[in-house]
Coordinates of C-alpha atoms in Angstrom, one line a residue:
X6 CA 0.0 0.0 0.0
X7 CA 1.5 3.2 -1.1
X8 CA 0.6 6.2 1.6
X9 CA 1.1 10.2 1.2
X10 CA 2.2 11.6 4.3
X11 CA 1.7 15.1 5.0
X12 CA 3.0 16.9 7.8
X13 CA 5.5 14.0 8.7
X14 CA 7.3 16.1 11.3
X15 CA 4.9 17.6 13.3
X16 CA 3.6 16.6 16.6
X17 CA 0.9 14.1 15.9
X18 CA 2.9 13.3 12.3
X19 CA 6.2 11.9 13.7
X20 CA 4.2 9.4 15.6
X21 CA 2.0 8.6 12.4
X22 CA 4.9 8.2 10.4
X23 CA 6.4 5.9 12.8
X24 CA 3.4 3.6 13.1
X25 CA 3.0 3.2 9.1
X26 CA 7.2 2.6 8.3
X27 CA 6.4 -0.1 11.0
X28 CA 3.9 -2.1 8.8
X29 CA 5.9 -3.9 6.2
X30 CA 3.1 -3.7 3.6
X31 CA 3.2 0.0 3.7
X32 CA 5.4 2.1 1.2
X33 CA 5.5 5.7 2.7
X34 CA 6.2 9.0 1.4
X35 CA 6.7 12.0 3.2
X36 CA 5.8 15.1 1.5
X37 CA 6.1 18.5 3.4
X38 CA 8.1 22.1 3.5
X39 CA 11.0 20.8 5.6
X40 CA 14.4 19.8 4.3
X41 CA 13.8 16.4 5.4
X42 CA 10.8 15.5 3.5
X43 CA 10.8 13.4 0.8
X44 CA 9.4 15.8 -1.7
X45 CA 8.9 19.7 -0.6
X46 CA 6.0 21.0 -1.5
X47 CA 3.7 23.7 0.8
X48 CA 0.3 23.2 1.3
X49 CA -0.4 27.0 2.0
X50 CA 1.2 28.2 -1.1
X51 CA 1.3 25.8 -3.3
X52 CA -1.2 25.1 -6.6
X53 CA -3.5 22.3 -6.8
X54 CA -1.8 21.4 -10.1
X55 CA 1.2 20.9 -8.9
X56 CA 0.5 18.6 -6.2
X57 CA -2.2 16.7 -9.2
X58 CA 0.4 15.9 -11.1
X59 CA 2.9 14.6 -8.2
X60 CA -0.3 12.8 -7.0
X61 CA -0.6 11.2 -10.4
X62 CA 2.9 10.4 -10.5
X63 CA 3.0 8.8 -7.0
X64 CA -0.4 7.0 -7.3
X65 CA -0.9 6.6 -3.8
X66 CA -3.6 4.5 -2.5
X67 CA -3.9 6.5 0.5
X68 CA -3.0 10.3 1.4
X69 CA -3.1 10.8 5.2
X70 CA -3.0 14.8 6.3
X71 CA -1.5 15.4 9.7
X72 CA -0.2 18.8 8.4
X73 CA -1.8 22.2 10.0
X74 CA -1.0 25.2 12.4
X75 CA -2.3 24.8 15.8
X76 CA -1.1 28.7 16.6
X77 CA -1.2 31.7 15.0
X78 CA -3.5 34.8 14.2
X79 CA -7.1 34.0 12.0
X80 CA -5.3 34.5 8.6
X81 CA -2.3 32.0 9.4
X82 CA -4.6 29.9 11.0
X83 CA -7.2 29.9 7.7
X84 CA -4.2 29.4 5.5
X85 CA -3.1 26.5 7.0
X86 CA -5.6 24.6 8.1
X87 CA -8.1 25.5 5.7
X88 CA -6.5 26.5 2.4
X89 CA -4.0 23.6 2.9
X90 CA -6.9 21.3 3.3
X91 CA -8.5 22.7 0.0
X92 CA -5.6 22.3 -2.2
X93 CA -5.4 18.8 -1.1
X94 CA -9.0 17.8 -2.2
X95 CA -9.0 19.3 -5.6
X96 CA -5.4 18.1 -6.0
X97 CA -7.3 14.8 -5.2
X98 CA -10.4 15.2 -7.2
X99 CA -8.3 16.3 -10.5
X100 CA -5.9 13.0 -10.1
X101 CA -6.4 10.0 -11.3
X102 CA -4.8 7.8 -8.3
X103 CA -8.2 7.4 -6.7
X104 CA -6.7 7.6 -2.8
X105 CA -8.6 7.2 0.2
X106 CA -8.1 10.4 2.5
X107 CA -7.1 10.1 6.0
X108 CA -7.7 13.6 7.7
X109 CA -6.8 14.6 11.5
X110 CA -9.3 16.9 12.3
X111 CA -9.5 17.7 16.4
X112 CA -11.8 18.1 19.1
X113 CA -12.0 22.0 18.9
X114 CA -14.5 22.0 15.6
X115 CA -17.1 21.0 18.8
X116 CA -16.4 23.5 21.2
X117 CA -17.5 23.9 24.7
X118 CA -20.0 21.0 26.0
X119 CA -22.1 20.7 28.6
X120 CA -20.3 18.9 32.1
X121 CA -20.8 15.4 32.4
X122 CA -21.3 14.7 28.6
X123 CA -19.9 12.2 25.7
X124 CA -19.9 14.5 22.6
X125 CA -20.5 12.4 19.6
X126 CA -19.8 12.7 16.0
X127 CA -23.4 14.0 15.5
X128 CA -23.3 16.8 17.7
X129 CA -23.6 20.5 16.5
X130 CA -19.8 21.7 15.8
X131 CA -20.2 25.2 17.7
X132 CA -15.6 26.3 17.8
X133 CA -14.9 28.6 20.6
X134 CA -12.3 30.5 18.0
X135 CA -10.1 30.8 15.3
X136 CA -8.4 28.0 15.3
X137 CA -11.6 25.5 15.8
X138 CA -12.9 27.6 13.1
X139 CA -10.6 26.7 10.6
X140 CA -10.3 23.4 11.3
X141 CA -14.0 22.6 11.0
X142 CA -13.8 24.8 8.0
X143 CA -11.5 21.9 6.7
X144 CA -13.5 18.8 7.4
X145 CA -16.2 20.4 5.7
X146 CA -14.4 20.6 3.0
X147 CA -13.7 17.1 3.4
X148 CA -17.1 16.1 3.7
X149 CA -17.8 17.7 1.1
X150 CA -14.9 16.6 -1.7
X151 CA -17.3 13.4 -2.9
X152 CA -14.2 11.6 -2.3
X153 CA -13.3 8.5 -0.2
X154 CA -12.4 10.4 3.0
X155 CA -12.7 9.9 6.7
X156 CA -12.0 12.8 9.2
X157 CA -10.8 11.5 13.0
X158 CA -10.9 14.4 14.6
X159 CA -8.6 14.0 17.8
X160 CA -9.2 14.7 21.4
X161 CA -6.5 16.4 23.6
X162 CA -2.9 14.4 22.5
X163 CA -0.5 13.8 24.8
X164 CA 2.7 12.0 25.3
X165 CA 6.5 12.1 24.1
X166 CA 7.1 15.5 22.0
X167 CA 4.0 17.4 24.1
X168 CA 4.3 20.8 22.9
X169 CA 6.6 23.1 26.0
X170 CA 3.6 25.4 24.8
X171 CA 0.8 23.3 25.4
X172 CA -0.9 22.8 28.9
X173 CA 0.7 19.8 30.2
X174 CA 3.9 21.0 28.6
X175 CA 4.0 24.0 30.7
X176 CA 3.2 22.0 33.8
X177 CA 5.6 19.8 33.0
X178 CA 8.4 22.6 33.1
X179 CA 7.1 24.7 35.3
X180 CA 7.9 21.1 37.5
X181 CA 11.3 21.1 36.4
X182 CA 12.1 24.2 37.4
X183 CA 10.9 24.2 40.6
X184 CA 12.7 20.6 41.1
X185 CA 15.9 22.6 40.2
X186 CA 15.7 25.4 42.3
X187 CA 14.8 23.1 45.4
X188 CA 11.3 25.0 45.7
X189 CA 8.9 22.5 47.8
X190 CA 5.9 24.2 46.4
X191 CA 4.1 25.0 43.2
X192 CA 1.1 27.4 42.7
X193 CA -0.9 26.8 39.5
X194 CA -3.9 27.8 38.5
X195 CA -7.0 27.1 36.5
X196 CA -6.8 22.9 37.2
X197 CA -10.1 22.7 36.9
X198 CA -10.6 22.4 33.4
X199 CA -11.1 18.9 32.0
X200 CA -9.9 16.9 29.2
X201 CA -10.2 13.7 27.4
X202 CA -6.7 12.7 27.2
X203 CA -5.1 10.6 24.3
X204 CA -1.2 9.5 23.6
X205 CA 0.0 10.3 20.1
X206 CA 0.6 6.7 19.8
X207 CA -2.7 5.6 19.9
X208 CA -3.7 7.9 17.9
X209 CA -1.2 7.0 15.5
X210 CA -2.6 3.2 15.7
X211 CA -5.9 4.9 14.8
X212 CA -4.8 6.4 11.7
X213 CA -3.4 3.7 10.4
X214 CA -6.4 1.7 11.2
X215 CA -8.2 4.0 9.1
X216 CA -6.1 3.7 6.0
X217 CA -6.9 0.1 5.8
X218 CA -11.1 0.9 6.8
X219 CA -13.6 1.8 4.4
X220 CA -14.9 3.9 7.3
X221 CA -16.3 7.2 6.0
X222 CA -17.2 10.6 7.3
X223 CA -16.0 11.7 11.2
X224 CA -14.6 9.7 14.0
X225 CA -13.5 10.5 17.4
X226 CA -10.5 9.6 18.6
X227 CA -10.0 10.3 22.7
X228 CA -10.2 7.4 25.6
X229 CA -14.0 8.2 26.7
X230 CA -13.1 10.2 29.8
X231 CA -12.3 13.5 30.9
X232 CA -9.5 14.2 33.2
X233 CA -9.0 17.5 35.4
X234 CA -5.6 19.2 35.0
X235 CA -5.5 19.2 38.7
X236 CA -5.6 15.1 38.4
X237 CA -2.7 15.2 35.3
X238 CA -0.6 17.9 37.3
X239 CA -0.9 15.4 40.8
X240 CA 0.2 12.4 38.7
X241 CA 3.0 14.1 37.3
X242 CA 4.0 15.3 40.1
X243 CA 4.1 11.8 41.3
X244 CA 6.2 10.2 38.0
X245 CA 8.3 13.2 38.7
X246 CA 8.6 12.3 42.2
X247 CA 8.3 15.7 43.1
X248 CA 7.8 16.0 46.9
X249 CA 6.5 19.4 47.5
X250 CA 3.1 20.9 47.8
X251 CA 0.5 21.3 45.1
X252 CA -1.3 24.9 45.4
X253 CA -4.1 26.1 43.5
X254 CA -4.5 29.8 42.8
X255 CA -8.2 31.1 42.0
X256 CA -8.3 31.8 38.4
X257 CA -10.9 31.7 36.2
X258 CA -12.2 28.3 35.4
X259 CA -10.9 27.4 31.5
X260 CA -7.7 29.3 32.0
X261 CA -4.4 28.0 33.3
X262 CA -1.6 30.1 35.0
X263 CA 1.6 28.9 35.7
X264 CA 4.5 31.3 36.5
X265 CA 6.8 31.9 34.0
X266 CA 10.8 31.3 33.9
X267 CA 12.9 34.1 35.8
X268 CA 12.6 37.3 33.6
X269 CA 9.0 36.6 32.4
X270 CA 7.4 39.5 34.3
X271 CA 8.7 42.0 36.8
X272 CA 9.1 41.2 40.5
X273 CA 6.4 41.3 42.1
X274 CA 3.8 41.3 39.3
X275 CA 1.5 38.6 38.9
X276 CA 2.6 35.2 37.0
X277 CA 1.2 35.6 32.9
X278 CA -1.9 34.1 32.2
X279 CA -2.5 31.9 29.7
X280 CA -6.2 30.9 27.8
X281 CA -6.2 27.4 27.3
X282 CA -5.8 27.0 23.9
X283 CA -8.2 25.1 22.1
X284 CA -11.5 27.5 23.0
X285 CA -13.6 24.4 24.3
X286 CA -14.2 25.8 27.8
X287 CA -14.2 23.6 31.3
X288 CA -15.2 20.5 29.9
X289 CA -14.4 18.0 27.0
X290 CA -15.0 14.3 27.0
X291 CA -15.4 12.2 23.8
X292 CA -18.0 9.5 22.8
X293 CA -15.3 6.8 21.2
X294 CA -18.6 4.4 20.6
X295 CA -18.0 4.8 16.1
X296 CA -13.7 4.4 16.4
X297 CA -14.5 1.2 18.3
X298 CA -17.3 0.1 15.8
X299 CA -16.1 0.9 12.6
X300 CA -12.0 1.4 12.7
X301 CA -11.8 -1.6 15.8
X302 CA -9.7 0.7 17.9
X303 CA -9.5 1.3 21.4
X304 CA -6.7 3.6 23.2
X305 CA -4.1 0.8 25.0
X306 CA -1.8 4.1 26.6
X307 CA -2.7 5.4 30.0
X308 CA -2.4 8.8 31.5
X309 CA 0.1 7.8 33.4
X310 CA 2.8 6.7 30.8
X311 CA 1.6 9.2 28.7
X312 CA 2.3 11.5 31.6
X313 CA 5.7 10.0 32.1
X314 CA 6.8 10.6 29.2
X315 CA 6.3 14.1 29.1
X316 CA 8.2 13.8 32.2
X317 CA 11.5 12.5 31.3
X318 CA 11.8 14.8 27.9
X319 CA 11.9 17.6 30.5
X320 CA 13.9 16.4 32.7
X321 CA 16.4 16.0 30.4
X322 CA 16.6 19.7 30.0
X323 CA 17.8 20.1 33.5

């Protein structure tokens, strides 16, 4: 089976890649704007012609997009992950390789849901900004390509290569340094935000399940349950075997603060506050029900490896 790779090196992409050069029956290309990519070619800027006619020298039987921008102002965002998306399909639709599209879309085209709730694949996408925005803006587009497609739009990844940026990453360091500087306390706020957790590995194992599936349309990929940050920060406290004190500061509910490195703010000034990124409030859990129907996947990685291994990449920067 010959699979298209886009976006090979980025977070969820590495992990993807790794999964498919493990199954012998899989040729893999990587096509991206890095050096290191088989064939360079960018999604943002480039024409739909171009990549028709690499397409229909290629022939892939499967493209699989993990490419996008998770940061960014509206325009980068839209050009991304929504003009990237739409060069693909036409690129598809005007080649004659007839592949089957694989697209990661994420749990952000839903937006904030009610506490207590499994959001399925039928619920009314409602993204709490610009990034959600232009994602579901893409798997529209998908949808809406008449071609062979499935869109798994992923829950809250974690695990090995966890963005410093992202929410876990920054409790992760702010960890480390407080392990360094023999601190035996840490004040964070906003724990009270919950997630549905998943390690880039599985969802890697999902995506390759869905190459080989004739499943169509969206699928969640998360573990069916909905962890509070203040539950992830006490377990990685405990892989980290950091022995001091855990203190919450009052915060608004679906923001999390965590003091910055030395030289972040002036002395004395509050610690920066930081919106959790992905506009989907105090509450996200996912309804898994169709990934374990139709693709026969269930997460195997729990919180706590995940954890650890988030763990012991910043460690190492000690």
């Amino acid at each position: 089976m010959r699979v298209l790779l886009i976006g090979a090196n980025g977070y969820l992409g590495r992990y993807v890649a790794d999964r498919l050069l493990a199954d012998p029956a899989v040729q893999l290309t990587a096509l991206g704007r890095g050096d290191d990519a088989d064939v360079r070619f960018d999604l943002a800027t480039g024409s739909p012609g171009a990549l028709t006619r690499f397409l229909d020298a290629v022939h892939p039987g499967v493209v699989v997009n993990c490419a996008g921008a998770t940061r960014g102002g509206a325009r980068e965002l839209t050009r991304h992950n929504t003009v990237a998306v739409a060069t693909i399909c036409e690129s598809l639709r005007r080649s004659g390789c007839g592949a089957r599209l694989v697209h990661l879309g994420c749990a952000s085209e839903y937006g904030p849901s009610q506490p207590g709730s499994s959001t399925a694949e039928d619920a009314v996408p409602r993204p709490g900004g610009p990034y959600g925005v232009s994602k579901l803006a893409a798997t529209e587009l998908v949808l809406g390509s008449g071609l062979d497609a499935v869109v798994l739009r992923v829950f809250s990844p974690v695990g090995p290569g966890t963005p410093a940026g992202s929410p876990l990453g920054r409790l992760a360091e702010a960890m480390r340094r407080a392990m360094q500087s023999g601190d035996n306390e840490l004040k964070l706020g906003g724990l009270g935000v919950q997630r549905d957790f998943v390690d880039v590995r599985d969802v890697a194992r999902a995506v390759h399940a869905a190459s080989l599936s004739a499943a169509q349309g969206v699928v969640n990929i998360g573990t069916g349950r909905a962890v509070r940050l203040r539950e992830a920060a006490s377990v990685l406290a405990r892989v980290a075997g950091f022995g001091g004190a855990l203190h919450e500061l009052d915060s608004p509910p679906a923001r999390l603060v965590i003091p910055g490195p030395a030289g972040d703010h002036p002395v004395g000034s509050p610690p920066a506050t930081y919106p959790y990124p992905d506009g989907c409030g105090t509450w996200q859990q996912a309804d898994v029900r169709t990934a374990r129907d139709r693709l026969g996947w269930r997460p195997r990685i729990v919180l706590e490896e995940s954890l650890a291994d988030i763990w012991m990449e910043a460690a190492c920067r000690i």
